[in-house]
GROMACS .gro file of C-alpha atoms in nm:
model
  459
    1MET     CA    1   3.496  -0.622  -0.406
    2LYS     CA    2   3.573  -0.886  -0.659
    3GLU     CA    3   3.321  -0.989  -0.915
    4SER     CA    4   3.276  -1.322  -0.742
    5ASP     CA    5   3.173  -1.147  -0.423
    6ALA     CA    6   2.878  -0.993  -0.598
    7LYS     CA    7   2.767  -1.339  -0.704
    8SER     CA    8   2.785  -1.498  -0.360
    9LEU     CA    9   2.425  -1.434  -0.265
   10ALA     CA   10   2.191  -1.726  -0.296
   11SER     CA   11   1.830  -1.724  -0.391
   12TYR     CA   12   1.577  -1.648  -0.128
   13GLY     CA   13   1.241  -1.802  -0.085
   14GLY     CA   14   0.893  -1.739   0.029
   15PRO     CA   15   0.664  -1.912   0.272
   16GLU     CA   16   0.516  -2.256   0.232
   17SER     CA   17   0.184  -2.365   0.360
   18CYS     CA   18   0.105  -2.600   0.648
   19ALA     CA   19  -0.175  -2.705   0.872
   20CYS     CA   20  -0.237  -2.493   1.182
   21SER     CA   21  -0.503  -2.222   1.170
   22ARG     CA   22  -0.728  -2.002   1.380
   23LYS     CA   23  -0.996  -1.738   1.333
   24THR     CA   24  -0.932  -1.367   1.393
   25ALA     CA   25  -0.994  -1.033   1.223
   26SER     CA   26  -0.699  -1.011   0.986
   27GLU     CA   27  -0.561  -1.132   0.658
   28ALA     CA   28  -0.388  -1.468   0.626
   29LEU     CA   29  -0.045  -1.493   0.787
   30THR     CA   30   0.222  -1.750   0.717
   31GLY     CA   31   0.583  -1.788   0.822
   32VAL     CA   32   0.895  -1.991   0.756
   33HIS     CA   33   1.113  -2.066   1.057
   34MET     CA   34   1.464  -2.076   0.920
   35GLY     CA   35   1.518  -1.776   0.703
   36GLY     CA   36   1.158  -1.663   0.710
   37VAL     CA   37   0.939  -1.431   0.905
   38LEU     CA   38   0.572  -1.372   0.897
   39SER     CA   39   0.426  -1.293   0.560
   40ARG     CA   40   0.089  -1.161   0.452
   41GLU     CA   41  -0.062  -1.422   0.228
   42ASN     CA   42  -0.370  -1.389   0.016
   43ARG     CA   43  -0.629  -1.660   0.005
   44CYS     CA   44  -0.856  -1.659  -0.296
   45ASN     CA   45  -1.141  -1.837  -0.118
   46GLN     CA   46  -1.136  -1.680   0.228
   47GLY     CA   47  -1.277  -1.369   0.377
   48ALA     CA   48  -1.113  -1.110   0.596
   49ASP     CA   49  -1.178  -1.309   0.910
   50ASP     CA   50  -0.960  -1.607   0.814
   51VAL     CA   51  -0.608  -1.635   0.954
   52GLU     CA   52  -0.363  -1.917   0.910
   53LEU     CA   53  -0.041  -1.941   1.109
   54CYS     CA   54   0.206  -2.195   0.984
   55GLY     CA   55   0.572  -2.262   0.913
   56ARG     CA   56   0.833  -2.526   0.839
   57GLN     CA   57   1.168  -2.522   1.012
   58HIS     CA   58   1.498  -2.555   0.823
   59VAL     CA   59   1.357  -2.523   0.475
   60GLY     CA   60   1.639  -2.589   0.230
   61THR     CA   61   1.500  -2.483  -0.105
   62ARG     CA   62   1.184  -2.336  -0.246
   63ASN     CA   63   1.025  -2.408  -0.578
   64GLY     CA   64   1.078  -2.160  -0.855
   65GLU     CA   65   1.291  -1.917  -0.655
   66CYS     CA   66   1.649  -2.014  -0.735
   67THR     CA   67   1.880  -1.759  -0.892
   68SER     CA   68   2.252  -1.746  -0.936
   69ASN     CA   69   2.291  -1.371  -0.956
   70PRO     CA   70   2.311  -1.196  -0.619
   71ALA     CA   71   2.228  -0.852  -0.735
   72ARG     CA   72   1.911  -0.955  -0.905
   73SER     CA   73   1.617  -0.941  -0.673
   74GLU     CA   74   1.303  -1.145  -0.644
   75THR     CA   75   1.047  -1.081  -0.378
   76SER     CA   76   0.938  -1.369  -0.162
   77SER     CA   77   0.680  -1.574  -0.344
   78THR     CA   78   0.332  -1.601  -0.199
   79CYS     CA   79   0.046  -1.844  -0.226
   80GLY     CA   80  -0.188  -1.576  -0.353
   81ASN     CA   81  -0.169  -1.249  -0.539
   82PHE     CA   82   0.045  -0.965  -0.404
   83MET     CA   83  -0.060  -0.677  -0.624
   84ARG     CA   84  -0.111  -0.433  -0.341
   85GLU     CA   85   0.233  -0.468  -0.182
   86ASN     CA   86   0.497  -0.722  -0.092
   87ARG     CA   87   0.500  -0.742   0.285
   88GLU     CA   88   0.699  -0.978   0.498
   89ILE     CA   89   0.523  -0.910   0.827
   90PRO     CA   90   0.170  -0.769   0.823
   91CYS     CA   91   0.023  -0.496   1.034
   92SER     CA   92  -0.166  -0.573   1.348
   93PRO     CA   93  -0.520  -0.679   1.266
   94SER     CA   94  -0.799  -0.433   1.323
   95VAL     CA   95  -1.075  -0.497   1.569
   96ASP     CA   96  -1.370  -0.441   1.344
   97GLY     CA   97  -1.301  -0.742   1.124
   98THR     CA   98  -1.173  -0.554   0.825
   99GLY     CA   99  -0.823  -0.597   0.689
  100GLY     CA  100  -0.527  -0.490   0.897
  101ARG     CA  101  -0.403  -0.245   0.635
  102THR     CA  102  -0.393   0.111   0.769
  103GLU     CA  103  -0.285   0.317   0.472
  104LYS     CA  104  -0.436   0.365   0.129
  105VAL     CA  105  -0.204   0.311  -0.162
  106HIS     CA  106  -0.309   0.636  -0.322
  107ASP     CA  107  -0.219   0.834  -0.009
  108ARG     CA  108   0.159   0.827  -0.023
  109LYS     CA  109   0.405   1.059   0.143
  110SER     CA  110   0.780   1.052   0.165
  111VAL     CA  111   0.822   1.057   0.541
  112MET     CA  112   1.143   1.254   0.568
  113TYR     CA  113   1.226   1.424   0.245
  114GLU     CA  114   0.915   1.540   0.067
  115HIS     CA  115   0.565   1.653   0.150
  116GLY     CA  116   0.385   1.581  -0.174
  117LYS     CA  117   0.206   1.265  -0.276
  118SER     CA  118   0.356   1.046  -0.540
  119ASP     CA  119   0.171   0.917  -0.839
  120SER     CA  120   0.137   0.544  -0.876
  121PRO     CA  121   0.053   0.283  -1.133
  122ILE     CA  122  -0.304   0.159  -1.152
  123LEU     CA  123  -0.365  -0.081  -0.869
  124PRO     CA  124  -0.665  -0.311  -0.845
  125ALA     CA  125  -0.908  -0.273  -0.562
  126LYS     CA  126  -1.033  -0.550  -0.337
  127SER     CA  127  -1.329  -0.752  -0.456
  128LEU     CA  128  -1.634  -0.832  -0.247
  129ASN     CA  129  -1.742  -1.169  -0.112
  130ASN     CA  130  -2.095  -1.304  -0.108
  131ALA     CA  131  -2.176  -1.105   0.205
  132GLY     CA  132  -2.074  -0.780   0.040
  133LYS     CA  133  -1.757  -0.743   0.249
  134PRO     CA  134  -1.409  -0.701   0.100
  135VAL     CA  135  -1.215  -1.025   0.081
  136ALA     CA  136  -0.866  -1.044   0.225
  137GLU     CA  137  -0.672  -1.084  -0.093
  138ALA     CA  138  -0.585  -0.819  -0.348
  139VAL     CA  139  -0.695  -0.929  -0.691
  140GLU     CA  140  -0.547  -0.885  -1.036
  141GLY     CA  141  -0.700  -0.582  -1.195
  142ARG     CA  142  -0.654  -0.714  -1.546
  143GLY     CA  143  -0.465  -0.978  -1.733
  144LEU     CA  144  -0.106  -0.940  -1.842
  145THR     CA  145  -0.055  -0.821  -2.195
  146LYS     CA  146   0.221  -0.917  -2.435
  147GLU     CA  147   0.300  -0.558  -2.530
  148ASN     CA  148   0.655  -0.443  -2.498
  149ALA     CA  149   0.684  -0.237  -2.181
  150ARG     CA  150   0.892   0.022  -2.360
  151GLN     CA  151   0.603   0.129  -2.587
  152GLN     CA  152   0.418   0.442  -2.487
  153ASN     CA  153   0.042   0.442  -2.450
  154THR     CA  154  -0.140   0.509  -2.775
  155CYS     CA  155  -0.389   0.760  -2.634
  156ARG     CA  156  -0.409   1.074  -2.845
  157THR     CA  157  -0.404   1.289  -2.532
  158GLN     CA  158  -0.132   1.214  -2.279
  159GLY     CA  159  -0.346   1.244  -1.966
  160ARG     CA  160  -0.307   1.110  -1.616
  161GLU     CA  161  -0.473   0.781  -1.707
  162SER     CA  162  -0.236   0.707  -1.996
  163VAL     CA  163   0.067   0.810  -1.787
  164SER     CA  164  -0.032   0.569  -1.510
  165SER     CA  165  -0.106   0.298  -1.766
  166ALA     CA  166   0.248   0.330  -1.904
  167LEU     CA  167   0.391   0.275  -1.557
  168ASP     CA  168   0.158  -0.017  -1.504
  169ARG     CA  169   0.301  -0.187  -1.814
  170ILE     CA  170   0.652  -0.140  -1.675
  171ARG     CA  171   0.547  -0.292  -1.347
  172GLN     CA  172   0.380  -0.588  -1.516
  173ALA     CA  173   0.694  -0.650  -1.723
  174ALA     CA  174   0.906  -0.638  -1.406
  175ILE     CA  175   0.676  -0.895  -1.244
  176ARG     CA  176   0.680  -1.128  -1.544
  177ASN     CA  177   1.058  -1.135  -1.565
  178ARG     CA  178   1.260  -1.055  -1.253
  179LYS     CA  179   1.582  -1.058  -1.456
  180GLN     CA  180   1.469  -0.825  -1.733
  181LYS     CA  181   1.677  -0.516  -1.804
  182PHE     CA  182   1.479  -0.211  -1.914
  183SER     CA  183   1.643  -0.038  -2.207
  184ALA     CA  184   1.381   0.231  -2.278
  185LEU     CA  185   1.271   0.416  -1.966
  186PHE     CA  186   1.380   0.772  -2.033
  187HIS     CA  187   1.093   0.850  -2.270
  188HIS     CA  188   0.849   0.790  -1.982
  189VAL     CA  189   0.972   1.118  -1.832
  190THR     CA  190   0.710   1.312  -2.025
  191GLU     CA  191   0.593   1.671  -2.003
  192GLU     CA  192   0.277   1.553  -1.829
  193ARG     CA  193   0.478   1.362  -1.568
  194LEU     CA  194   0.712   1.659  -1.514
  195LYS     CA  195   0.418   1.893  -1.470
  196ASP     CA  196   0.252   1.654  -1.229
  197ALA     CA  197   0.578   1.626  -1.031
  198PHE     CA  198   0.599   2.004  -1.006
  199ARG     CA  199   0.251   2.028  -0.858
  200LYS     CA  200   0.349   1.786  -0.580
  201ILE     CA  201   0.641   1.996  -0.461
  202GLU     CA  202   0.591   2.183  -0.138
  203ARG     CA  203   0.508   2.539  -0.240
  204LYS     CA  204   0.684   2.700   0.055
  205ALA     CA  205   0.999   2.488   0.034
  206SER     CA  206   1.333   2.667   0.052
  207PRO     CA  207   1.486   2.742  -0.289
  208GLY     CA  208   1.806   2.571  -0.399
  209THR     CA  209   2.118   2.717  -0.552
  210ASP     CA  210   1.923   2.865  -0.844
  211GLY     CA  211   1.708   3.073  -0.608
  212VAL     CA  212   1.390   2.992  -0.804
  213THR     CA  213   1.075   2.956  -0.594
  214TRP     CA  214   0.764   2.754  -0.669
  215ALA     CA  215   0.555   3.064  -0.745
  216GLN     CA  216   0.813   3.203  -0.987
  217TYR     CA  217   0.833   2.879  -1.182
  218GLU     CA  218   0.455   2.837  -1.184
  219ALA     CA  219   0.403   3.180  -1.338
  220ASP     CA  220   0.510   3.043  -1.680
  221LEU     CA  221   0.472   2.674  -1.609
  222ASP     CA  222   0.388   2.546  -1.957
  223ASN     CA  223   0.687   2.708  -2.123
  224ASN     CA  224   0.920   2.615  -1.837
  225ILE     CA  225   0.817   2.249  -1.847
  226ARG     CA  226   0.839   2.242  -2.225
  227ASP     CA  227   1.191   2.386  -2.215
  228LEU     CA  228   1.295   2.145  -1.937
  229HIS     CA  229   1.162   1.846  -2.129
  230SER     CA  230   1.340   1.960  -2.444
  231ARG     CA  231   1.674   1.988  -2.261
  232LEU     CA  232   1.627   1.641  -2.116
  233ARG     CA  233   1.559   1.491  -2.458
  234ARG     CA  234   1.855   1.666  -2.621
  235GLY     CA  235   2.095   1.577  -2.341
  236ALA     CA  236   2.146   1.946  -2.266
  237TYR     CA  237   2.017   1.919  -1.911
  238ARG     CA  238   2.283   1.996  -1.649
  239ALA     CA  239   2.244   1.889  -1.288
  240LYS     CA  240   2.287   2.173  -1.040
  241PRO     CA  241   2.470   2.129  -0.709
  242SER     CA  242   2.267   2.114  -0.390
  243ARG     CA  243   2.274   2.384  -0.124
  244ARG     CA  244   2.411   2.248   0.203
  245ALA     CA  245   2.202   2.302   0.514
  246TYR     CA  246   2.210   2.149   0.860
  247ILE     CA  247   1.933   2.044   1.096
  248PRO     CA  248   1.979   1.931   1.457
  249LYS     CA  249   1.967   1.560   1.541
  250PRO     CA  250   1.819   1.417   1.862
  251ASP     CA  251   2.169   1.344   1.998
  252GLY     CA  252   2.272   1.710   1.961
  253ARG     CA  253   2.475   1.668   1.643
  254MET     CA  254   2.385   1.828   1.310
  255ARG     CA  255   2.249   1.635   1.013
  256PRO     CA  256   2.367   1.761   0.671
  257LEU     CA  257   2.096   1.806   0.409
  258GLY     CA  258   2.119   1.894   0.043
  259ILE     CA  259   1.852   2.135  -0.080
  260ALA     CA  260   1.812   2.077  -0.452
  261ALA     CA  261   1.719   2.336  -0.712
  262LEU     CA  262   1.355   2.346  -0.818
  263GLU     CA  263   1.409   2.181  -1.157
  264GLU     CA  264   1.617   1.912  -0.987
  265LYS     CA  265   1.322   1.833  -0.763
  266VAL     CA  266   1.087   1.816  -1.062
  267VAL     CA  267   1.304   1.581  -1.268
  268GLN     CA  268   1.401   1.365  -0.970
  269ARG     CA  269   1.039   1.318  -0.870
  270ALA     CA  270   0.947   1.216  -1.226
  271VAL     CA  271   1.238   0.970  -1.251
  272ASN     CA  272   1.163   0.836  -0.903
  273GLU     CA  273   0.809   0.760  -1.015
  274VAL     CA  274   0.929   0.564  -1.319
  275LEU     CA  275   1.192   0.365  -1.130
  276ASN     CA  276   0.950   0.282  -0.848
  277ALA     CA  277   0.743   0.083  -1.098
  278ILE     CA  278   1.039  -0.156  -1.124
  279TYR     CA  279   1.191  -0.158  -0.778
  280GLU     CA  280   0.869  -0.188  -0.581
  281VAL     CA  281   0.848  -0.530  -0.744
  282ASP     CA  282   1.204  -0.616  -0.639
  283PHE     CA  283   1.221  -0.484  -0.283
  284LEU     CA  284   1.172  -0.739  -0.007
  285GLY     CA  285   0.889  -0.734   0.243
  286PHE     CA  286   1.099  -0.635   0.545
  287SER     CA  287   1.213  -0.308   0.384
  288TYR     CA  288   0.986  -0.025   0.501
  289GLY     CA  289   1.173   0.306   0.476
  290PHE     CA  290   1.060   0.566   0.222
  291ARG     CA  291   0.839   0.329   0.026
  292PRO     CA  292   0.490   0.407  -0.106
  293GLY     CA  293   0.218   0.316   0.143
  294ARG     CA  294   0.463   0.226   0.422
  295GLN     CA  295   0.499   0.437   0.731
  296ALA     CA  296   0.717   0.412   1.043
  297HIS     CA  297   0.435   0.276   1.258
  298THR     CA  298   0.379   0.002   0.998
  299ALA     CA  299   0.737  -0.114   1.052
  300LEU     CA  300   0.686  -0.109   1.429
  301ASP     CA  301   0.370  -0.316   1.394
  302ALA     CA  302   0.556  -0.565   1.176
  303LEU     CA  303   0.834  -0.596   1.433
  304ALA     CA  304   0.586  -0.645   1.718
  305ILE     CA  305   0.401  -0.921   1.533
  306GLY     CA  306   0.727  -1.089   1.432
  307ILE     CA  307   0.843  -1.097   1.794
  308ARG     CA  308   0.506  -1.224   1.906
  309PHE     CA  309   0.480  -1.517   1.670
  310LYS     CA  310   0.847  -1.616   1.647
  311LYS     CA  311   1.084  -1.753   1.911
  312ILE     CA  312   1.297  -1.443   1.951
  313SER     CA  313   1.543  -1.433   2.241
  314TRP     CA  314   1.809  -1.193   2.108
  315ILE     CA  315   1.772  -0.856   1.935
  316LEU     CA  316   2.037  -0.683   1.723
  317ASP     CA  317   1.960  -0.312   1.695
  318ALA     CA  318   2.189  -0.186   1.417
  319ASP     CA  319   2.266   0.146   1.249
  320ILE     CA  320   2.504   0.227   0.963
  321ARG     CA  321   2.741   0.514   1.031
  322GLY     CA  322   2.695   0.811   0.795
  323TYR     CA  323   2.511   0.596   0.545
  324PHE     CA  324   2.400   0.856   0.289
  325ASP     CA  325   2.747   1.012   0.282
  326SER     CA  326   2.921   0.674   0.240
  327ILE     CA  327   2.740   0.531  -0.062
  328SER     CA  328   2.986   0.427  -0.332
  329HIS     CA  329   2.899   0.579  -0.670
  330ASP     CA  330   3.060   0.295  -0.861
  331TRP     CA  331   2.867   0.027  -0.674
  332MET     CA  332   2.549   0.232  -0.702
  333ILE     CA  333   2.568   0.238  -1.080
  334ARG     CA  334   2.661  -0.131  -1.095
  335PHE     CA  335   2.355  -0.220  -0.889
  336LEU     CA  336   2.131  -0.004  -1.110
  337GLU     CA  337   2.265  -0.175  -1.421
  338HIS     CA  338   2.117  -0.506  -1.308
  339ARG     CA  339   1.773  -0.366  -1.393
  340ILE     CA  340   1.833  -0.055  -1.604
  341GLU     CA  341   1.996  -0.067  -1.943
  342ASP     CA  342   1.880   0.276  -2.057
  343GLN     CA  343   2.205   0.476  -2.079
  344ARG     CA  344   2.026   0.810  -2.078
  345MET     CA  345   1.866   0.726  -1.743
  346LEU     CA  346   2.197   0.607  -1.599
  347ARG     CA  347   2.377   0.920  -1.720
  348LEU     CA  348   2.115   1.137  -1.554
  349ILE     CA  349   2.161   0.958  -1.220
  350ARG     CA  350   2.539   0.992  -1.252
  351LYS     CA  351   2.494   1.367  -1.299
  352TRP     CA  352   2.301   1.390  -0.973
  353LEU     CA  353   2.558   1.185  -0.784
  354LYS     CA  354   2.847   1.396  -0.914
  355ALA     CA  355   2.676   1.736  -0.893
  356GLY     CA  356   2.835   1.821  -0.560
  357VAL     CA  357   2.720   2.070  -0.294
  358ILE     CA  358   2.763   2.441  -0.231
  359GLU     CA  359   2.848   2.530   0.129
  360ASP     CA  360   2.938   2.884   0.242
  361GLY     CA  361   2.952   2.989  -0.121
  362GLU     CA  362   3.211   2.724  -0.211
  363TRP     CA  363   3.147   2.426  -0.440
  364LYS     CA  364   3.259   2.085  -0.318
  365ALA     CA  365   3.279   1.779  -0.540
  366SER     CA  366   3.094   1.458  -0.447
  367GLU     CA  367   3.322   1.159  -0.484
  368GLU     CA  368   3.091   0.941  -0.278
  369GLY     CA  369   2.756   0.964  -0.106
  370CYS     CA  370   2.406   1.065  -0.205
  371PRO     CA  371   2.266   1.406  -0.100
  372GLN     CA  372   2.033   1.346   0.195
  373GLY     CA  373   1.721   1.549   0.132
  374SER     CA  374   1.687   1.520  -0.246
  375SER     CA  375   1.381   1.354  -0.397
  376ILE     CA  376   1.577   1.068  -0.556
  377SER     CA  377   1.806   0.984  -0.261
  378PRO     CA  378   1.556   0.769  -0.063
  379LEU     CA  379   1.504   0.538  -0.362
  380LEU     CA  380   1.875   0.516  -0.442
  381ALA     CA  381   1.951   0.444  -0.076
  382ASN     CA  382   1.698   0.160  -0.073
  383ILE     CA  383   1.837   0.015  -0.397
  384TYR     CA  384   2.191   0.018  -0.254
  385LEU     CA  385   2.093  -0.161   0.068
  386HIS     CA  386   1.867  -0.400  -0.123
  387TYR     CA  387   2.173  -0.550  -0.289
  388VAL     CA  388   2.422  -0.498  -0.006
  389LEU     CA  389   2.206  -0.601   0.291
  390ASP     CA  390   1.858  -0.735   0.215
  391LEU     CA  391   1.947  -1.013  -0.027
  392TRP     CA  392   2.242  -1.114   0.189
  393VAL     CA  393   2.026  -1.134   0.504
  394GLN     CA  394   1.770  -1.340   0.315
  395GLN     CA  395   2.023  -1.602   0.207
  396TRP     CA  396   2.205  -1.599   0.545
  397ARG     CA  397   1.900  -1.691   0.746
  398GLN     CA  398   1.809  -1.963   0.498
  399ARG     CA  399   2.155  -2.121   0.487
  400HIS     CA  400   2.324  -2.049   0.819
  401ALA     CA  401   2.066  -1.980   1.091
  402ARG     CA  402   1.980  -2.261   1.334
  403GLY     CA  403   1.657  -2.103   1.456
  404ASP     CA  404   1.410  -1.828   1.383
  405VAL     CA  405   1.538  -1.500   1.239
  406ILE     CA  406   1.330  -1.189   1.171
  407ILE     CA  407   1.432  -0.848   1.037
  408VAL     CA  408   1.268  -0.509   0.986
  409ARG     CA  409   1.464  -0.236   0.807
  410TRP     CA  410   1.393   0.136   0.787
  411ALA     CA  411   1.651   0.298   0.559
  412ASP     CA  412   1.987   0.241   0.732
  413ASP     CA  413   1.834   0.145   1.068
  414PHE     CA  414   1.732  -0.216   1.111
  415VAL     CA  415   1.637  -0.460   1.385
  416VAL     CA  416   1.720  -0.831   1.359
  417GLY     CA  417   1.572  -1.087   1.598
  418PHE     CA  418   1.725  -1.429   1.668
  419GLN     CA  419   1.618  -1.740   1.851
  420TYR     CA  420   1.973  -1.841   1.949
  421GLN     CA  421   2.263  -1.636   2.079
  422ASP     CA  422   2.524  -1.802   1.859
  423ASP     CA  423   2.321  -1.710   1.551
  424ALA     CA  424   2.311  -1.348   1.666
  425GLU     CA  425   2.685  -1.327   1.734
  426ARG     CA  426   2.783  -1.492   1.405
  427PHE     CA  427   2.545  -1.270   1.213
  428LYS     CA  428   2.680  -0.950   1.370
  429GLU     CA  429   3.040  -1.044   1.290
  430GLN     CA  430   2.966  -1.142   0.930
  431LEU     CA  431   2.745  -0.836   0.884
  432GLY     CA  432   3.036  -0.606   0.965
  433GLU     CA  433   3.253  -0.782   0.707
  434ARG     CA  434   2.978  -0.762   0.448
  435LEU     CA  435   2.925  -0.388   0.492
  436ARG     CA  436   3.297  -0.308   0.476
  437ARG     CA  437   3.314  -0.463   0.129
  438PHE     CA  438   3.082  -0.187   0.009
  439SER     CA  439   3.239   0.110   0.193
  440LEU     CA  440   2.994   0.094   0.485
  441GLU     CA  441   3.034   0.023   0.855
  442LEU     CA  442   2.816  -0.026   1.160
  443HIS     CA  443   2.787   0.263   1.402
  444PRO     CA  444   2.961   0.131   1.718
  445GLU     CA  445   2.761   0.352   1.955
  446LYS     CA  446   2.423   0.275   1.801
  447THR     CA  447   2.464  -0.095   1.733
  448ARG     CA  448   2.398  -0.331   2.021
  449LEU     CA  449   2.301  -0.691   2.083
  450ILE     CA  450   2.061  -0.739   2.373
  451ARG     CA  451   1.887  -1.037   2.528
  452PHE     CA  452   1.512  -1.047   2.490
  453GLY     CA  453   1.414  -1.239   2.805
  454ARG     CA  454   1.048  -1.294   2.727
  455PHE     CA  455   1.121  -1.597   2.509
  456ALA     CA  456   1.425  -1.729   2.698
  457ARG     CA  457   1.242  -2.044   2.799
  458ARG     CA  458   1.169  -2.132   2.437
  459ASP     CA  459   1.535  -2.159   2.329
   0.00000   0.00000   0.00000
């Protein structure tokens, strides 16, 4: 793709407020017709029982959200604070009058690849209203500081609190400036973070090509982590190839997985934790796959609410053929460079992409693709589709859609709803062209456009 192609994406906007409202047990909801779907908004002066449904059709521009660079991402702006998460369509409201959120931020699991919980930056809790009940909005835990995000915490002992505080400063810097490039991230991969990542690995997981098990590594953990950290700092760390394994898919075919070596899992988890502090700010609300605090049923709830409150008559159920094996390494690095300027971090990711796999005792080079099953691959896959798909969909529905358009994406599977048939057909055709520019293609057997008759009368 030419350089101009990468700059074709327009800015994308967030919801605006309007007048219709009703009472129910949920947080505030708002929506934008053309190019928008429902969005969880936070109201500073309302309780958990207040809900506002509103929208404005054919919104051309939005204040403060214009950008000329397509690969730079800005989440949809909201009327209130969005410290807890950026969500485009909220979960279904609960019956008891509390918020509709079903997962705790501190209880995070990678749905497909890993079993351990991931650490997270310090997140503020909800405050209480006059009646002693939690208010709907998430509040700022503390004011933004002017410290450089690249500075390490000054605590004498590098404990869990100081490690989380360092990530919080990265996240705050990413929020303050959505175009900032981070040039000093590698030093956040500390011994404490590596040790914490090791403890979150499944103890009974199959060993990789090195044959080292969790118990063997834990026997001399302090020295092993110290040696690993030293090799990372000196640039002597060498990425090991993954061991190829296959698991059956529902359609009878076999899904290839790459089982990483134990130290690969440790380092990838630590790096994943650092990068998440940046990209969780950038990712859009309709992206749900393999993100902290977001589960599959949350995406289904979002889709159900989007269909309920929008005029959806056509559904495009899409899947990308062999997505993880088709990711372009060159484009992956170019997308990462829009936010990461730390060459040591980029070199480390290149090592993982080029490490290759061992199958039947034979090493095979990896010219493209990202090993499905490694700890870092879900994040890299989301970053790739964030620039290839998400930002493009956001600008398409703002500029080209005649009616309502909603989307919910889980990794490489996504569902797009349309009000009008011509919108759906034009989108599908242009989507195929867009994906081919980045070495991807729609799966012809799993991609279909169907009529959703419930809202046919509202066209």
